[in-house]
Short mmCIF file of C-alpha atoms in Angstrom, two decimals:
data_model
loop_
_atom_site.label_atom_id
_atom_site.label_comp_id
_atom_site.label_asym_id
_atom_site.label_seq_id
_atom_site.Cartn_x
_atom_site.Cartn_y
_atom_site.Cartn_z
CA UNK A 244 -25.96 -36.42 -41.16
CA UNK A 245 -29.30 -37.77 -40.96
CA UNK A 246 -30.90 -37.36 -38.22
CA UNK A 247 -33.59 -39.88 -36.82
CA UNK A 248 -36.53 -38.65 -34.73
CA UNK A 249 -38.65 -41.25 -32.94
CA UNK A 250 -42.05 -40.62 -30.64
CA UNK A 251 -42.90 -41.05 -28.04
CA UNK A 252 -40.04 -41.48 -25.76
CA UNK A 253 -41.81 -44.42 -23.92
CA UNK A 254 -45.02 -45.62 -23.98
CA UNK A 255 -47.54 -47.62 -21.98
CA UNK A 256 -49.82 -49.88 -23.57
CA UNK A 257 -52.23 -52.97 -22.15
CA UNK A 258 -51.18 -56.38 -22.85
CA UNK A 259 -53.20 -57.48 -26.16
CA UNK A 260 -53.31 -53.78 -27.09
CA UNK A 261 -51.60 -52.09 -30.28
CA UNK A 262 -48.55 -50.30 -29.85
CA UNK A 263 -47.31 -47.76 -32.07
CA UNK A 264 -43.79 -45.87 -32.68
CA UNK A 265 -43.12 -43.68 -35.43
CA UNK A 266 -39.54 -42.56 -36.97
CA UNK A 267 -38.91 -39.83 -39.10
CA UNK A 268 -35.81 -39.30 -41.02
CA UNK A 269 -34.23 -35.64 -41.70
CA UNK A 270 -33.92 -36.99 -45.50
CA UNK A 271 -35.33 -39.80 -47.21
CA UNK A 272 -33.81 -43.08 -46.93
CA UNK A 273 -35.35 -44.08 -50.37
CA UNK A 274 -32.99 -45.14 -52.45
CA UNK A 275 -34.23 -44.84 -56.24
CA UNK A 276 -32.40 -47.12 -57.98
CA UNK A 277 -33.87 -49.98 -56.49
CA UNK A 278 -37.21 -48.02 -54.73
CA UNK A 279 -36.23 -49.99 -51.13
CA UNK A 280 -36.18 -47.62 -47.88
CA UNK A 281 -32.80 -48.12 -45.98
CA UNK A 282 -34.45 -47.93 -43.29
CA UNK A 283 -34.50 -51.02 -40.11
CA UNK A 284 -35.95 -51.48 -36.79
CA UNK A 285 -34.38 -53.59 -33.52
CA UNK A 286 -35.54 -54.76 -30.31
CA UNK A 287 -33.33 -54.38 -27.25
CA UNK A 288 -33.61 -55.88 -23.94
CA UNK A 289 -31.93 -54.66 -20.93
CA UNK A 290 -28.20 -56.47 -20.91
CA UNK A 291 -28.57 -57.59 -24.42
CA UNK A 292 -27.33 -56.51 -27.75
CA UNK A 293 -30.31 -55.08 -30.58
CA UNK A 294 -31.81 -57.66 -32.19
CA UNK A 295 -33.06 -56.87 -35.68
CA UNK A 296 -36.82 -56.94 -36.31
CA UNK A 297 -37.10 -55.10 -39.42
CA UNK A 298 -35.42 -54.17 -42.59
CA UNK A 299 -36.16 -51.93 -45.60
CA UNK A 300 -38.73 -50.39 -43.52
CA UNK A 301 -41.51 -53.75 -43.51
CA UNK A 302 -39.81 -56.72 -44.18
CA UNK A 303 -39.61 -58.81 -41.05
CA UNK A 304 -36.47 -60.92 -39.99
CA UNK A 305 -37.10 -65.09 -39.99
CA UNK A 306 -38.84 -65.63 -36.70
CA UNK A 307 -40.08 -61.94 -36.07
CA UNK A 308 -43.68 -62.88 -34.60
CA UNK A 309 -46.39 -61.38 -37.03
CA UNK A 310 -47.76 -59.32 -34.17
CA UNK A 311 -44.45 -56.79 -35.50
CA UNK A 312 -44.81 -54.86 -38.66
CA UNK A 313 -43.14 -52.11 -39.89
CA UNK A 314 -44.47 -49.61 -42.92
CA UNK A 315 -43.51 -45.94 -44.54
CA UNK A 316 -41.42 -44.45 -47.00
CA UNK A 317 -39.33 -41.81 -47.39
CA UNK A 318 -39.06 -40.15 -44.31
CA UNK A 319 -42.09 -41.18 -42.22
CA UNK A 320 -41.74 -44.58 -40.92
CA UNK A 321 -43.81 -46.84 -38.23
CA UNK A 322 -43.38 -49.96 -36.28
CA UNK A 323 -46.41 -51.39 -35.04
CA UNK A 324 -46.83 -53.98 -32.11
CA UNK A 325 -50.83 -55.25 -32.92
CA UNK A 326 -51.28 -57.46 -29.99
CA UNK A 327 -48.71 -56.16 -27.33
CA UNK A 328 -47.39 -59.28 -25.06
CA UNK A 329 -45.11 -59.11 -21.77
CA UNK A 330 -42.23 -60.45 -23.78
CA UNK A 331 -42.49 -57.11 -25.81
CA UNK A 332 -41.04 -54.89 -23.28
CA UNK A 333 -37.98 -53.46 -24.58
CA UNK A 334 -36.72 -50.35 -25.84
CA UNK A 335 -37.00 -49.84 -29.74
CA UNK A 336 -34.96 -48.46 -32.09
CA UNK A 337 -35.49 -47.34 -35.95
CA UNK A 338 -31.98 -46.72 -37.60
CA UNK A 339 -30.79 -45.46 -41.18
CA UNK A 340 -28.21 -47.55 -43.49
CA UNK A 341 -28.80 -45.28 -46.67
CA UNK A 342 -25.97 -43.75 -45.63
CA UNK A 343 -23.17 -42.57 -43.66
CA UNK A 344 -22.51 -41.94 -40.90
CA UNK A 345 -25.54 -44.87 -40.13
CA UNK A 346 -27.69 -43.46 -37.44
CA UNK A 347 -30.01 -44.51 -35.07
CA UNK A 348 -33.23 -42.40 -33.74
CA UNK A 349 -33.16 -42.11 -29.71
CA UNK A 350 -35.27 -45.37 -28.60
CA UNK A 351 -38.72 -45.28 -27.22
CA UNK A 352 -39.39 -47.47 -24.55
CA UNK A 353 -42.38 -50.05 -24.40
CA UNK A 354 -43.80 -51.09 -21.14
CA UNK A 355 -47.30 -52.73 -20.05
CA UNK A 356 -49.46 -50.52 -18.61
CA UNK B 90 -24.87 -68.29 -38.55
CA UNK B 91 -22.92 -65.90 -37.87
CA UNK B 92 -21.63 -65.59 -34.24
CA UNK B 93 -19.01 -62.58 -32.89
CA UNK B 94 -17.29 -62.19 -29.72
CA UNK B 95 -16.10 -59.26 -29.08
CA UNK B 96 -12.63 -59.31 -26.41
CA UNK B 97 -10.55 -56.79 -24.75
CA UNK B 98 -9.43 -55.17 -21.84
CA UNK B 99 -12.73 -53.74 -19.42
CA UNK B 100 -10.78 -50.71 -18.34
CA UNK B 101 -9.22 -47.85 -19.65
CA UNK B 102 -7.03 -44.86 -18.89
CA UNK B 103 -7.82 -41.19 -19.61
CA UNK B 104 -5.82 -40.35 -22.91
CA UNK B 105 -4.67 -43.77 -23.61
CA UNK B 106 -5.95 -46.29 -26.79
CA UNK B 107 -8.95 -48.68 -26.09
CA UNK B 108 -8.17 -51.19 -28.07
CA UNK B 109 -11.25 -54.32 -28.70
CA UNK B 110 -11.51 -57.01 -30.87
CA UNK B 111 -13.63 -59.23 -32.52
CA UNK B 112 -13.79 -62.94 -33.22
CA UNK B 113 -16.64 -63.98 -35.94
CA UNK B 114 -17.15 -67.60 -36.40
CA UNK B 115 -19.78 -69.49 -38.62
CA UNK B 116 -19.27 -66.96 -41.64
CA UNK B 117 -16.44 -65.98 -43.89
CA UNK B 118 -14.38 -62.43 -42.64
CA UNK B 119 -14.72 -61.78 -46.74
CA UNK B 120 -18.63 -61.96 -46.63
CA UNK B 121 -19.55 -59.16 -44.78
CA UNK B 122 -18.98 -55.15 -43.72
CA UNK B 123 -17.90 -55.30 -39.92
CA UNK B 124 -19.00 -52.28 -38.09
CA UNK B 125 -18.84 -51.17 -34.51
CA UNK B 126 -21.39 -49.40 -32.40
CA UNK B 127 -21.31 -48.03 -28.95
CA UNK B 128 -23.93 -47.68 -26.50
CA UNK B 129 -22.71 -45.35 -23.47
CA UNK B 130 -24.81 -46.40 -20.17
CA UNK B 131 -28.72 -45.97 -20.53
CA UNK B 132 -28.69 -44.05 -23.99
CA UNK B 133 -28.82 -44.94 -27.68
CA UNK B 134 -26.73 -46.82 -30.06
CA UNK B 135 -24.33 -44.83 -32.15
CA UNK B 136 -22.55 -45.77 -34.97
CA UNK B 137 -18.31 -45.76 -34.57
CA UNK B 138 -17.66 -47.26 -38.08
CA UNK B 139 -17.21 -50.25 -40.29
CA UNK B 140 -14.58 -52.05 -41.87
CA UNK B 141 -13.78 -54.73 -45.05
CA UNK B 142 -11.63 -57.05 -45.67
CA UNK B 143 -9.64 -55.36 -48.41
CA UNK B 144 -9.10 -52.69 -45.93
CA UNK B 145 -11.86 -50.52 -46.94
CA UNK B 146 -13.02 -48.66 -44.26
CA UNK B 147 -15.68 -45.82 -43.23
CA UNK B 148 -15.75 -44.08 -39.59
CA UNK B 149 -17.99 -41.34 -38.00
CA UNK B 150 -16.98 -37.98 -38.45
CA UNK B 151 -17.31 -37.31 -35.53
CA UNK B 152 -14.50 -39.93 -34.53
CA UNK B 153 -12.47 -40.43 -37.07
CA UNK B 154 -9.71 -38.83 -36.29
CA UNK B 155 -8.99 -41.13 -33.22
CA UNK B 156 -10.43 -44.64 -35.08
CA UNK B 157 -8.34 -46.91 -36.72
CA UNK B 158 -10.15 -50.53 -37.56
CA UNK B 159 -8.67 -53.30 -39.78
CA UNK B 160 -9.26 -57.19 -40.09
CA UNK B 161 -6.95 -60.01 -39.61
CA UNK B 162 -8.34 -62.69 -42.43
CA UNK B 163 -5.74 -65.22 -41.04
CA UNK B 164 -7.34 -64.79 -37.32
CA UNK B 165 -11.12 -64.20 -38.55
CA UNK B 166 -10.83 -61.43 -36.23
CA UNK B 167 -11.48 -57.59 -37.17
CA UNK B 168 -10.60 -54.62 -34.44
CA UNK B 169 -10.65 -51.41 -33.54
CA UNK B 170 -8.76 -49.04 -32.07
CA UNK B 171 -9.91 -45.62 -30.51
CA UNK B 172 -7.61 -43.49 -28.88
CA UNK B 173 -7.22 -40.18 -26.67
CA UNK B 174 -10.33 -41.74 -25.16
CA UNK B 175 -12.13 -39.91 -22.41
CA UNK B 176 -14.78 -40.76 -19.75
CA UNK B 177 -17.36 -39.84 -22.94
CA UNK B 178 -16.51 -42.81 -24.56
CA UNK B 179 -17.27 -45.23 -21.60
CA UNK B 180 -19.96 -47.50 -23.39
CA UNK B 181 -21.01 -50.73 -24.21
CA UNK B 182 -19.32 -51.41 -27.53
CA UNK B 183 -21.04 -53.53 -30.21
CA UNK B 184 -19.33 -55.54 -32.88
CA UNK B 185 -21.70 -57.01 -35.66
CA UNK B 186 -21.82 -57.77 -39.35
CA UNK B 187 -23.42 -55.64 -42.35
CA UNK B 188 -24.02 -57.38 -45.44
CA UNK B 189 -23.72 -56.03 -48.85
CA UNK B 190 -25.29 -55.65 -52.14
CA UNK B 191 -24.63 -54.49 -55.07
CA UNK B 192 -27.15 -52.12 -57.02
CA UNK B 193 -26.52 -50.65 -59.89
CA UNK B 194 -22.82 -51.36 -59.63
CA UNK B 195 -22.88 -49.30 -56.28
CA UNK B 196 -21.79 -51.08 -52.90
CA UNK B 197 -24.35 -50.46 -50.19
CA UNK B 198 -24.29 -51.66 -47.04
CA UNK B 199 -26.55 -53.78 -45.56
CA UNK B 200 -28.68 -53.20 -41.84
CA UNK B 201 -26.59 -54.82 -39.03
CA UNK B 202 -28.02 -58.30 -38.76
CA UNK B 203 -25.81 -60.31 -36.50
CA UNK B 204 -24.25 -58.66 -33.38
CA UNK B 205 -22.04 -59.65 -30.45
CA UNK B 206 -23.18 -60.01 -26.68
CA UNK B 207 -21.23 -56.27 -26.05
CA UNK B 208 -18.41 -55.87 -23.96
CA UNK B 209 -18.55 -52.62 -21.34
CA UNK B 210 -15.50 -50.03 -21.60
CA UNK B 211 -15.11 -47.67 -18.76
CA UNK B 212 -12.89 -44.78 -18.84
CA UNK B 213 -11.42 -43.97 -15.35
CA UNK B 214 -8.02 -43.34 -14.10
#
């Protein structure tokens, strides 16, 4: 299986301020024949389902605010929050479709400081 | 877009079958991989297994030998069916879509892009 490791558990950050959560994969999640990263990252609120942000590691969803960007390859991945807003609080998850069984790294959670 | 519901009884007995369902509307049941996740109370997401049309289907190991999930094409419905549960498997279960693509002339599956509201599953006697 591959596992997903993400840090820090939570974090605090100031409204305005960058927020950043990294994701590292036991394996890559680069897939050569097309050189995309299998790799995506959600949003989740309390009481509602994930909501996709990210997919093949930087490529945001229709609607995803620019403030959200993803980046890394292989096995070192990042999702980056530039200009944290109150809206933004939520737990985040990065999660591997490269392969089965599809797993998802533990969630770090995102709250204003 | 694609909308799912998922449906199904709230509670269930130690060492009996959860069974859940799920109703997608606004896509074709032939488009798209449809997994389950499973979210027990205040921890992470974990993958239970998808499903396809043609009655392809792909479970975690570490469940598979009490998963069974199929779709009903006529209904636009696809389900699952986990049994011998125990309190362990008291979560919030997921139903969403997975896209495909092929590359290469391999299938791969697609991130989960649309996802139902979640429907809670205790386990108590």
């Amino acid at each position: 299986d591959i596992v997903m490791t993400q840090s820090p558990d939570s974090l605090a950050v100031s409204l305005g301020e960058r927020a950043t959560i990294n994701c590292k994969s036991s394996q890559s999640v680069l897939y050569s024949s097309n050189n995309k990263n299998y790799l995506a990252w959600y949003q989740q609120k309390p009481g509602q389902p994930p909501k996709l942000l990210i997919s093949w590691a930087s490529t945001r969803e229709s609607g995803v605010p620019d403030r959200f960007s993803g980046s890394g390859s292989g096995t070192d991945f990042t999702l980056t929050i530039s200009s944290l807003q109150a809206e933004d609080v939520a737990v985040y998850y990065c999660h591997q479709y490269y392969t089965t069984p599809l797993t998802f790294g533990g969630g770090t959670k995102v709250e204003i400081k | 877009q694609v909308r799912l519901q998922e449906s199904g009884p709230g509670l269930v007995k130690p060492s009996e079958t959860l069974s859940l369902t799920c109703t997608v509307s606004g896509g074709s049941i032939r488009s798209f991989y449809w997994t389950w996740m499973r979210q027990p109370p205040g921890k992470g997401l974990e993958w239970v297994g998808y499903t396809y049309y043609s009655g392809g289907t792909d479970y975690n190991p570490s469940l598979r030998s009490r998963v069974t999930m199929s779709v009903d094409t006529s209904k636009n419905q696809f389900s699952l069916k986990l049994s011998s549960v125990t309190a362990a498997d008291t979560a919030v279960y997921y139903c969403a879509s997975m896209p495909v693509e092929k590359v290469r002339g391999v299938i791969m599956v697609r991130e989960a892009n649309y996802w139902g509201q979640g429907t809670l599953v205790t386990v108590s006697s």
